């Protein structure tokens, strides 16, 4: 078997397929996780006592347990009470639920750092609570939360590899299969690692650009 | 009447299942708790290794020459950019055996988690050192201390104190990451949970119990580190960096 | 109940306490159309709380508020219906930090009044011109001086076409050299016949603009009357002493600045 054939057909093509699945995973979980994070943060700050403590309990559970345990509960645990997910669905749901909890803490901190006068001025103009949150509080809070949330997004890219533990053949899984078949762990996982580094770098660049673009004088 | 009867049976059956589950968990608990000792050993080892390697890395990044500083940056970039699962596979199945080391999974896991943690910890310490400002170093040097003496006696005692909140965060991250060592067969909590789950066909209660153990370890550990922080507190130091 | 058609705002027997401390102990007054009322009094006597009770940003424990004969307190309507018609200018501006000057003025028009975006932009620009800031329309709050910020916030209140504007110490957070431009803007409103309630320490300004000055102490109105009466012939010694002290502290006339 020629080295070139190995590299192209056996290594790169399956890894590329795995990468596409990884991209699918993160492309779905990043935005939905962010939305969940916003809802949790708003519920925690502006909800009544019940909603606020429910959101708090949610965050405590999902930040206090390993993502892998959460995935096991979703994929191996839930079928025993009649709920079945495909590996892809289980992974995406797990990533959304978990990253939402982390995002919410950054967003909550940002909301609480906004001066009370902003809400008061909005209400004085005749805005409802929801309008004030939507048009005044969140545009400021989300900007302030960008560094934290960016970090969380980068984490999510890397932790998407855990989907392999619930049998989804994404990038890491594809690598593991090739590596164990041809017993070339070092080479294969270095390539896999480089692909992750590339993804992380590209997304970091993109998030930095986004932060710059959304920058407003006086709002750090 | 019929429905009430049916309802009763369902209720009783559910109770039996509940009792069964509790019994099963009760029997499995010692086995799982032994796993949490392994988890604690893993986390303790990795944090320690990360600290031992991370502190000199931080000092090197701030005070060493460009070549060393750049090499350290590369190390940090590499270990922070790769998923922990990929690192485990790369080192345990690849690099370690390539180097002729035949390490048990537990040792390999400590090494990988520790070397990775060093990358993260070094950035915590570096941030703290840089937050001290140059004045401390200048004052120490003006007393006639060597650079090394100044770092050891003046800079590090302050920087490490400032680092505690970040460090406590690192504890909870490593604790959660330790579950990933399931992938190379370390007999920690989740691996044991998985054994029991496949044997008893009762994955839900088992994994929920695992989650509960992790929950206790996470918040219990953070609490202990909070106490440590209070104990080491010196007037005038503001602990806790602003997150935003 | 038959009410005087000229009365825009009526405040009746407002009480408010925080924990055990009684801040307001029954304050009542009426504001006629086009009138400027100035509320003065020592700090901590609940002047700001009183203003906030009017548009229900603070809910009073007791007492009622009417706007143009419609009750604001205990209303079945949404309070936001009334707040649109009651402008408010805050001591520390409270401009929305993520919006430009123009954005600050038009957001209420678009989101609360549901105005078409182009129309809202035109109207907002008009209001900014009114306070002399059309050239700063596209700057963010952080890029404006304190005086400019407060003028934007006046434009923001004006844009909603309010029946009355409440000013809560509009110049207290400003550097002395910036106070004049804000007072000037408020004075112009008075001349144009805007109905206003002002809490301020600027006595010279109060003297030249107010139709009536209300002196509040310990949560109650001690005395009220025309500026001439309060400055020259007050009923209580306490009023005279307060006016003397505050005039020494803040200066007699804003025009001198």
XYZ file of C-alpha atoms in Angstrom:
721
model
C 0.000 0.000 0.000
C 1.527 3.283 -1.003
C 1.916 6.027 1.558
C -0.040 8.443 -0.640
C -2.990 6.086 -0.980
C -3.058 5.585 2.756
C -2.968 9.259 3.515
C -5.636 10.215 1.002
C -8.155 7.383 0.988
C -7.779 5.796 4.364
C -6.840 8.754 6.521
C -8.061 12.029 5.072
C -11.377 11.074 3.464
C -12.890 9.426 6.566
C -11.494 12.193 8.740
C -13.108 14.729 6.448
C -16.433 12.940 6.819
C -15.989 12.949 10.583
C -15.133 16.631 10.492
C -18.358 17.368 8.642
C -20.329 15.610 11.361
C -18.438 17.539 14.024
C -19.260 20.770 12.210
C -22.913 19.729 12.032
C -22.846 19.057 15.787
C -21.413 22.409 16.750
C -23.300 24.412 14.134
C -26.564 23.247 15.696
C -25.574 23.349 19.353
C -23.829 26.728 19.443
C -26.801 28.941 18.537
C -29.371 26.847 20.389
C -27.131 26.676 23.473
C -26.808 30.463 23.398
C -30.561 30.912 23.174
C -31.059 28.549 26.103
C -28.402 30.474 28.021
C -30.194 33.770 27.409
C -33.525 32.312 28.563
C -31.951 30.830 31.696
C -30.185 34.084 32.555
C -33.288 36.199 32.043
C -35.362 33.712 34.025
C -32.839 33.795 36.814
C -32.651 37.582 37.049
C -36.189 38.658 36.167
C -38.275 35.560 36.848
C -40.393 35.132 39.946
C -39.047 33.127 42.853
C -40.090 29.769 41.420
C -38.688 30.362 37.929
C -35.535 31.905 39.310
C -34.790 28.966 41.599
C -35.626 26.454 38.880
C -33.129 28.153 36.586
C -30.569 28.203 39.393
C -31.049 24.498 40.087
C -30.715 23.730 36.397
C -27.421 25.618 36.209
C -26.101 23.951 39.365
C -26.809 20.494 37.965
C -25.410 21.031 34.499
C -22.307 22.900 35.651
C -21.702 20.524 38.512
C -21.670 17.251 36.574
C -19.448 16.083 33.720
C -20.841 16.519 30.225
C -20.023 12.855 29.603
C -22.311 11.759 32.450
C -25.055 13.957 31.005
C -24.591 12.348 27.605
C -24.759 8.861 29.164
C -28.006 9.753 30.893
C -29.443 11.055 27.633
C -28.298 8.200 25.446
C -28.151 5.149 27.726
C -30.431 6.219 30.562
C -33.494 7.687 28.891
C -34.367 4.614 26.779
C -35.150 2.783 30.020
C -38.050 5.183 30.530
C -39.085 4.990 26.917
C -37.276 7.940 25.354
C -34.957 7.037 22.492
C -32.504 9.356 20.786
C -30.144 8.698 17.919
C -26.488 9.283 18.853
C -26.501 12.528 16.868
C -29.660 13.825 18.552
C -28.509 12.790 22.014
C -25.181 14.544 21.498
C -26.738 17.739 20.186
C -29.308 17.858 22.995
C -26.570 17.222 25.551
C -24.373 19.979 24.141
C -27.254 22.461 24.072
C -28.358 21.692 27.624
C -24.824 21.867 29.010
C -23.497 24.882 27.137
C -26.737 26.742 27.887
C -25.960 26.430 31.588
C -22.445 27.838 31.138
C -23.573 30.640 28.814
C -26.277 31.638 31.259
C -23.740 32.394 33.971
C -21.815 34.808 31.767
C -25.005 36.453 30.563
C -26.441 36.680 34.066
C -23.273 38.376 35.291
C -23.491 40.811 32.400
C -27.158 41.588 33.058
C -26.431 42.237 36.711
C -23.556 44.545 35.823
C -25.919 46.881 33.981
C -26.931 49.867 36.051
C -30.488 49.914 37.394
C -31.079 53.265 35.732
C -31.236 51.622 32.304
C -34.285 49.591 33.247
C -35.820 52.581 34.989
C -35.346 54.866 32.001
C -36.855 52.233 29.699
C -39.889 51.858 31.922
C -40.219 55.614 32.241
C -40.546 55.755 28.440
C -43.491 53.387 28.686
C -41.750 50.154 27.727
C -43.057 46.934 29.190
C -40.699 44.671 31.139
C -40.294 42.389 28.142
C -39.612 45.295 25.788
C -37.066 46.756 28.183
C -35.262 43.419 28.490
C -35.358 42.823 24.737
C -34.375 46.261 23.473
C -32.354 47.797 26.297
C -30.923 45.197 28.677
C -30.025 42.275 26.405
C -28.283 44.288 23.651
C -25.940 45.624 26.319
C -25.613 42.444 28.372
C -24.893 40.212 25.383
C -22.122 42.522 24.220
C -20.534 42.352 27.644
C -20.929 38.582 27.745
C -19.140 38.033 24.428
C -15.695 37.191 25.877
C -17.126 34.621 28.286
C -19.519 33.133 25.776
C -16.756 32.973 23.142
C -14.718 30.922 25.566
C -17.649 28.618 26.091
C -18.141 28.198 22.350
C -14.481 27.205 21.963
C -14.922 24.678 24.762
C -17.951 23.297 22.975
C -15.962 22.748 19.783
C -13.474 20.633 21.702
C -16.006 18.801 23.845
C -17.985 17.856 20.754
C -15.479 14.958 20.643
C -17.385 13.374 23.516
C -20.162 12.534 21.052
C -17.960 9.582 20.095
C -18.561 8.147 23.576
C -22.209 7.759 22.648
C -21.158 5.982 19.443
C -21.368 8.905 17.030
C -18.567 8.642 14.481
C -17.525 12.274 14.337
C -13.945 13.491 13.885
C -12.452 11.812 16.970
C -14.448 8.648 16.358
C -13.322 8.473 12.737
C -9.746 8.919 13.948
C -10.081 6.180 16.540
C -11.402 3.700 13.991
C -8.570 4.328 11.528
C -5.934 4.434 14.252
C -6.911 1.117 15.779
C -7.309 -0.617 12.437
C -3.878 0.402 11.186
C -2.283 0.841 14.583
C -1.079 4.350 13.802
C -2.315 6.212 16.872
C 0.309 8.951 17.025
C 0.066 9.956 13.381
C -3.716 9.782 13.157
C -4.379 11.679 16.368
C -1.840 14.338 15.492
C -3.778 14.937 12.282
C -7.055 14.872 14.206
C -5.553 17.319 16.703
C -4.464 19.663 13.936
C -7.980 19.652 12.506
C -9.358 20.625 15.926
C -6.711 23.333 16.267
C -7.730 24.660 12.867
C -11.396 24.732 13.795
C -10.644 26.405 17.109
C -8.431 29.018 15.431
C -10.964 29.829 12.736
C -13.813 30.156 15.221
C -11.690 32.237 17.604
C -10.822 34.588 14.729
C -14.443 34.815 13.751
C -15.593 35.529 17.317
C -12.933 38.229 17.730
C -14.104 39.836 14.511
C -17.678 39.680 15.727
C -16.698 41.311 19.006
C -14.913 44.104 17.141
C -17.845 44.595 14.847
C -20.346 44.840 17.674
C -18.125 47.116 19.718
C -19.723 50.318 20.978
C -17.782 53.132 22.653
C -18.167 52.995 26.414
C -19.560 49.461 26.513
C -16.893 47.022 27.578
C -63.814 0.174 39.974
C -61.806 -1.723 37.452
C -59.690 1.296 36.743
C -58.992 1.889 40.390
C -57.823 -1.673 40.682
C -55.587 -1.310 37.653
C -54.251 1.912 39.030
C -53.417 0.190 42.288
C -51.479 -2.519 40.528
C -49.541 0.024 38.529
C -48.770 1.932 41.686
C -47.614 -1.169 43.509
C -45.541 -2.238 40.554
C -43.955 1.184 40.421
C -43.197 1.001 44.117
C -41.586 -2.382 43.680
C -39.442 -0.998 40.867
C -38.508 1.972 43.049
C -37.525 -0.294 45.925
C -35.625 -2.527 43.556
C -33.721 0.456 42.225
C -32.852 1.694 45.671
C -31.627 -1.730 46.697
C -29.531 -1.984 43.559
C -27.984 1.451 44.135
C -27.418 0.594 47.782
C -25.513 -2.515 46.767
C -23.583 -0.720 44.063
C -22.676 2.282 46.174
C -19.457 0.917 47.776
C -18.200 -0.016 44.326
C -19.025 3.457 42.971
C -17.516 5.196 45.994
C -14.267 3.303 45.472
C -14.400 4.835 42.014
C -14.709 8.291 43.492
C -11.485 7.676 45.436
C -9.803 6.968 42.123
C -11.394 10.106 40.668
C -10.107 12.145 43.600
C -6.635 10.639 43.183
C -6.723 11.434 39.505
C -7.820 15.023 40.041
C -5.373 15.558 42.906
C -2.492 14.128 40.879
C -3.348 16.128 37.784
C -3.778 19.384 39.703
C -0.471 18.829 41.475
C 1.385 18.023 38.273
C -0.275 20.967 36.564
C 0.818 23.232 39.395
C 4.425 21.991 39.437
C 4.739 22.428 35.698
C 2.420 25.427 35.346
C 4.183 27.785 37.769
C 7.616 27.658 36.074
C 5.832 27.972 32.741
C 4.096 31.141 33.903
C 7.339 32.581 35.239
C 9.075 31.623 31.996
C 6.423 33.256 29.891
C 6.739 36.532 31.769
C 10.454 36.719 32.602
C 12.388 34.375 30.278
C 13.875 35.197 26.899
C 11.843 35.201 23.723
C 12.694 31.666 22.653
C 11.623 30.088 25.918
C 8.541 32.286 26.173
C 7.522 31.353 22.636
C 8.062 27.651 23.236
C 5.849 27.860 26.290
C 3.200 29.710 24.287
C 3.276 26.942 21.713
C 2.835 24.309 24.443
C -0.124 26.221 25.855
C -1.684 26.677 22.434
C -1.348 22.975 21.661
C -2.712 21.615 24.933
C -5.537 24.103 25.109
C -6.543 23.658 21.494
C -7.035 19.881 21.556
C -10.004 18.058 23.065
C -9.105 16.138 26.201
C -10.348 12.938 24.574
C -7.993 13.381 21.616
C -5.097 14.081 23.992
C -5.861 10.909 25.935
C -5.935 8.809 22.763
C -2.851 10.503 21.341
C -0.738 9.979 24.458
C -2.090 6.737 25.883
C -2.310 4.731 22.671
C 0.252 6.709 20.682
C 3.097 8.731 22.113
C 3.606 6.853 25.396
C 4.005 3.486 23.677
C 6.071 5.110 20.944
C 8.433 6.221 23.723
C 8.490 2.659 24.998
C 6.556 3.519 28.135
C 4.012 0.933 29.089
C 1.995 2.968 31.543
C -1.154 1.849 33.325
C -4.238 3.810 32.322
C -4.427 5.611 35.671
C -0.860 6.938 35.457
C -1.279 7.885 31.834
C -4.478 9.740 32.704
C -2.744 11.720 35.461
C 0.063 12.645 33.070
C -2.265 13.766 30.282
C -4.706 15.649 32.522
C -1.763 17.144 34.434
C 0.196 18.290 31.384
C -2.987 19.754 29.954
C -3.840 21.429 33.236
C -0.336 22.920 33.292
C -1.234 24.806 30.133
C -4.389 26.211 31.716
C -2.844 26.842 35.134
C 0.133 28.647 33.634
C -2.263 31.166 32.123
C -3.956 31.722 35.476
C -0.610 32.345 37.162
C 0.685 34.463 34.306
C -2.366 36.706 34.587
C -1.773 37.090 38.308
C 1.932 37.865 37.888
C 1.169 40.484 35.284
C -1.531 42.015 37.443
C 1.067 42.728 40.132
C 2.730 45.396 38.052
C 6.425 46.066 37.683
C 6.758 47.984 40.944
C 7.088 44.841 43.060
C 9.933 43.498 40.953
C 11.694 46.866 40.895
C 11.409 47.257 44.662
C 12.770 43.742 45.250
C 15.686 44.287 42.862
C 16.460 47.625 44.513
C 16.901 45.710 47.781
C 19.634 43.711 46.081
C 17.660 40.550 45.429
C 18.518 38.505 42.368
C 15.805 38.031 39.779
C 15.249 34.503 41.003
C 15.067 35.610 44.646
C 12.601 38.344 43.755
C 10.358 35.899 41.886
C 10.530 33.316 44.659
C 10.136 35.623 47.675
C 8.102 38.538 46.401
C 6.275 37.776 43.180
C 5.077 34.195 43.645
C 3.689 34.509 47.195
C 1.464 37.317 45.947
C 0.626 35.896 42.539
C -0.363 32.497 43.901
C -2.753 34.068 46.378
C -4.439 36.084 43.663
C -4.706 32.896 41.599
C -6.809 30.911 44.049
C -10.237 31.693 42.564
C -9.033 30.789 39.078
C -7.417 27.720 40.515
C -10.621 26.652 42.214
C -12.287 26.924 38.829
C -9.567 24.705 37.386
C -10.358 22.095 40.047
C -13.965 21.837 38.966
C -12.947 21.660 35.293
C -10.471 18.823 35.858
C -12.904 16.975 38.070
C -15.460 16.970 35.282
C -12.852 16.153 32.641
C -11.682 13.182 34.694
C -14.847 11.372 33.611
C -13.450 11.312 30.072
C -10.722 8.894 31.218
C -13.522 6.341 30.976
C -12.440 6.198 27.333
C -9.098 4.598 28.229
C -10.572 2.406 30.961
C -9.514 4.177 34.154
C -11.672 2.679 36.895
C -13.177 5.980 38.002
C -16.819 6.739 38.847
C -18.312 6.720 35.376
C -16.451 3.596 34.213
C -17.722 1.711 37.243
C -21.184 3.149 36.743
C -21.131 1.873 33.195
C -20.176 -1.609 34.401
C -23.090 -1.703 36.795
C -25.477 -0.231 34.256
C -24.699 -2.899 31.665
C -24.889 -5.675 34.233
C -28.154 -4.612 35.874
C -29.834 -3.127 32.796
C -30.725 -0.139 34.937
C -28.711 2.698 33.428
C -30.917 5.576 34.605
C -30.588 5.239 38.395
C -26.917 4.326 38.083
C -25.909 7.305 35.954
C -28.026 9.641 38.061
C -26.130 8.380 41.104
C -22.846 9.037 39.291
C -24.087 12.558 38.533
C -24.947 13.066 42.193
C -21.482 11.949 43.312
C -19.876 14.369 40.859
C -22.193 17.122 42.019
C -21.091 16.595 45.613
C -17.412 16.445 44.633
C -17.681 19.617 42.532
C -19.406 21.834 45.061
C -17.759 20.233 48.078
C -14.319 20.801 46.558
C -15.101 24.383 45.630
C -16.257 24.972 49.202
C -12.986 23.588 50.577
C -11.012 25.854 48.235
C -13.116 28.820 49.368
C -12.099 28.047 52.940
C -8.474 27.824 51.855
C -8.809 31.199 50.203
C -10.220 32.723 53.396
C -7.412 31.196 55.409
C -4.711 32.595 53.140
C -6.337 35.987 52.928
C -4.183 38.996 53.649
C -5.686 42.450 54.222
C -5.555 44.568 51.103
C -5.774 41.705 48.658
C -8.856 41.582 46.562
C -9.473 37.977 45.693
C -11.584 37.014 42.787
C -11.044 38.470 39.392
C -13.841 40.186 37.616
C -15.270 37.773 35.137
C -16.546 40.483 32.866
C -65.898 64.064 39.552
C -65.755 67.344 37.720
C -62.226 68.530 37.309
C -60.597 71.650 36.104
C -59.812 71.106 32.425
C -56.609 73.085 32.758
C -55.131 70.711 35.271
C -52.685 68.287 33.643
C -51.343 66.507 36.678
C -52.843 66.056 40.076
C -51.092 64.398 42.964
C -53.096 63.621 46.074
C -51.901 62.567 49.498
C -48.886 60.486 48.466
C -47.375 58.335 51.218
C -44.304 56.159 50.923
C -42.116 54.433 53.426
C -38.993 52.359 52.998
C -38.741 49.723 55.671
C -39.667 51.712 58.791
C -38.651 55.106 57.506
C -41.453 57.336 56.258
C -40.146 59.174 53.209
C -43.367 60.840 52.078
C -46.150 61.688 54.499
C -48.978 62.945 52.368
C -47.981 65.228 49.526
C -50.574 66.836 47.261
C -50.328 69.363 44.450
C -51.810 70.239 41.089
C -50.018 71.269 37.927
C -51.836 73.356 35.328
C -51.170 73.188 31.625
C -48.050 75.128 30.695
C -47.038 75.538 34.299
C -43.546 74.962 35.713
C -43.451 73.697 39.273
C -40.171 73.584 41.084
C -39.795 71.311 44.083
C -37.069 72.190 46.538
C -36.027 70.888 49.917
C -33.143 69.371 51.872
C -31.651 66.177 50.495
C -33.210 62.968 51.709
C -36.688 64.449 51.991
C -38.132 62.254 49.281
C -38.197 64.628 46.322
C -36.924 61.989 43.882
C -39.237 59.400 45.421
C -42.148 61.772 44.863
C -41.342 62.128 41.164
C -41.045 58.361 40.809
C -44.376 57.893 42.536
C -45.981 60.060 39.860
C -45.138 57.665 37.011
C -45.275 54.628 39.289
C -41.622 53.678 38.965
C -42.050 53.588 42.713
C -45.455 52.423 43.869
C -46.768 54.737 46.604
C -48.203 53.135 49.741
C -51.151 55.484 49.671
C -52.425 58.344 47.573
C -53.566 58.898 44.019
C -52.262 60.472 40.841
C -54.297 61.767 37.906
C -53.101 62.663 34.454
C -55.557 64.849 32.547
C -58.368 63.647 34.767
C -57.565 59.960 34.333
C -56.368 58.107 37.363
C -52.842 56.727 37.002
C -52.823 54.870 40.305
C -55.086 51.820 40.590
C -55.659 51.894 36.863
C -56.976 48.998 34.829
C -55.000 50.273 31.870
C -51.365 49.353 31.507
C -49.178 51.787 33.399
C -47.106 52.032 30.235
C -49.961 53.940 28.590
C -49.435 56.678 31.139
C -45.661 56.542 31.244
C -45.545 57.376 27.539
C -47.299 60.613 28.366
C -45.154 61.460 31.370
C -41.605 62.299 30.339
C -38.801 61.804 32.807
C -35.295 63.222 32.918
C -32.940 61.629 35.418
C -30.135 63.044 37.480
C -27.607 60.630 35.990
C -29.111 60.752 32.474
C -29.648 57.005 32.094
C -29.066 57.165 28.386
C -29.130 53.734 26.787
C -25.429 53.034 26.427
C -25.718 50.782 23.383
C -27.604 53.320 21.284
C -26.465 56.528 19.564
C -27.971 59.866 20.585
C -30.437 59.442 17.733
C -31.129 55.840 18.714
C -31.885 56.929 22.261
C -34.439 59.441 21.070
C -36.143 57.215 18.509
C -36.359 53.921 20.389
C -39.402 54.945 22.405
C -41.119 56.137 19.239
C -40.458 52.873 17.418
C -40.927 50.299 20.167
C -43.484 51.970 22.410
C -45.475 54.122 20.036
C -45.023 51.762 17.097
C -44.059 54.594 14.799
C -42.689 53.912 11.346
C -38.876 53.885 11.392
C -38.355 56.702 8.901
C -40.892 58.911 10.579
C -39.370 58.177 13.961
C -35.928 59.072 12.665
C -37.201 62.386 11.310
C -38.939 63.252 14.538
C -35.955 62.226 16.642
C -33.695 64.400 14.510
C -36.115 67.277 14.999
C -35.996 66.859 18.781
C -32.209 66.735 18.755
C -32.170 69.940 16.751
C -34.441 71.459 19.369
C -31.764 70.861 22.022
C -28.977 71.856 19.665
C -27.465 68.406 19.128
C -28.222 67.515 15.519
C -24.493 67.297 14.830
C -23.994 64.758 17.602
C -26.836 62.496 16.468
C -24.591 59.570 15.564
C -22.364 59.658 18.632
C -22.716 57.156 21.476
C -23.349 58.288 25.063
C -19.728 57.575 26.005
C -18.640 60.099 23.363
C -20.809 62.932 24.697
C -20.160 65.416 27.489
C -22.406 65.377 30.552
C -24.328 68.406 29.367
C -24.846 66.886 25.945
C -25.997 63.628 27.516
C -28.596 65.432 29.560
C -29.799 67.335 26.515
C -30.190 64.046 24.650
C -32.214 62.684 27.525
C -34.428 65.784 27.397
C -34.900 65.176 23.668
C -35.711 61.551 24.416
C -38.469 62.626 26.802
C -39.734 65.335 24.437
C -40.005 62.987 21.467
C -42.816 61.065 23.124
C -44.958 64.244 23.079
C -45.531 64.042 26.811
C -48.244 65.934 28.660
C -45.794 66.706 31.418
C -42.060 66.196 31.975
C -40.561 65.359 35.351
C -36.978 66.511 35.942
C -35.109 64.825 38.784
C -32.207 67.145 39.654
C -31.209 67.388 35.987
C -28.025 69.363 36.658
C -26.690 67.815 39.888
C -24.396 65.332 38.173
C -22.892 67.943 35.856
C -19.691 69.924 36.050
C -20.468 73.581 36.776
C -19.519 74.780 33.313
C -21.985 72.381 31.703
C -25.021 73.315 33.783
C -25.874 76.416 31.765
C -26.571 74.613 28.495
C -28.984 72.196 30.165
C -30.836 74.935 32.038
C -31.043 76.858 28.788
C -32.723 73.887 27.106
C -35.215 73.517 29.953
C -35.941 77.219 29.922
C -36.739 77.062 26.226
C -39.277 74.351 26.983
C -40.884 76.552 29.608
C -41.149 79.387 27.142
C -42.775 77.078 24.603
C -45.393 76.191 27.182
C -44.340 72.665 28.211
C -45.813 71.526 31.505
C -42.991 70.592 33.865
C -42.203 69.486 37.386
C -38.589 70.031 38.408
C -36.591 68.999 41.412
C -33.553 71.242 41.517
C -31.134 73.188 43.672
C -30.607 75.886 41.050
C -32.333 78.746 42.822
C -31.630 81.446 40.256
C -33.119 79.211 37.631
C -36.097 78.371 39.833
C -36.680 82.015 40.427
C -36.723 82.942 36.789
C -38.707 79.979 35.451
C -41.026 78.625 38.152
C -44.677 79.547 38.363
C -44.683 78.048 41.798
C -42.065 76.727 44.164
C -42.932 73.895 46.532
C -40.779 73.518 49.624
C -40.757 69.968 50.968
C -39.307 69.023 54.308
C -39.594 65.740 56.230
C -41.870 64.227 53.622
C -44.434 67.028 53.699
C -45.035 70.287 51.873
C -44.068 72.967 54.344
C -44.833 75.898 52.151
C -45.533 76.741 48.529
C -46.041 79.872 46.543
C -44.675 82.119 43.837
C -40.904 82.539 43.727
C -41.339 86.172 44.725
C -43.304 85.230 47.814
C -40.955 82.463 48.926
C -37.798 84.442 48.418
C -39.042 87.719 49.832
C -41.786 86.938 52.247
C -41.886 83.288 53.319
C -44.344 82.111 55.954
C -41.780 80.106 57.871
C -38.358 80.993 59.144
C -37.276 77.494 58.106
C -37.986 78.278 54.448
C -36.009 81.477 54.580
C -33.016 79.755 56.117
C -33.066 76.927 53.591
C -33.308 79.323 50.648
C -30.483 81.428 52.022
C -28.234 78.415 52.531
C -28.976 76.867 49.166
C -28.482 80.173 47.359
C -25.094 80.600 48.990
C -24.193 77.052 48.094
C -25.303 76.980 44.491
C -25.242 80.645 43.550
C -28.036 83.058 42.893
C -28.442 82.973 39.190
C -27.739 80.532 36.465
C -27.328 83.370 34.031
C -24.061 84.359 35.667
C -22.416 81.138 34.626
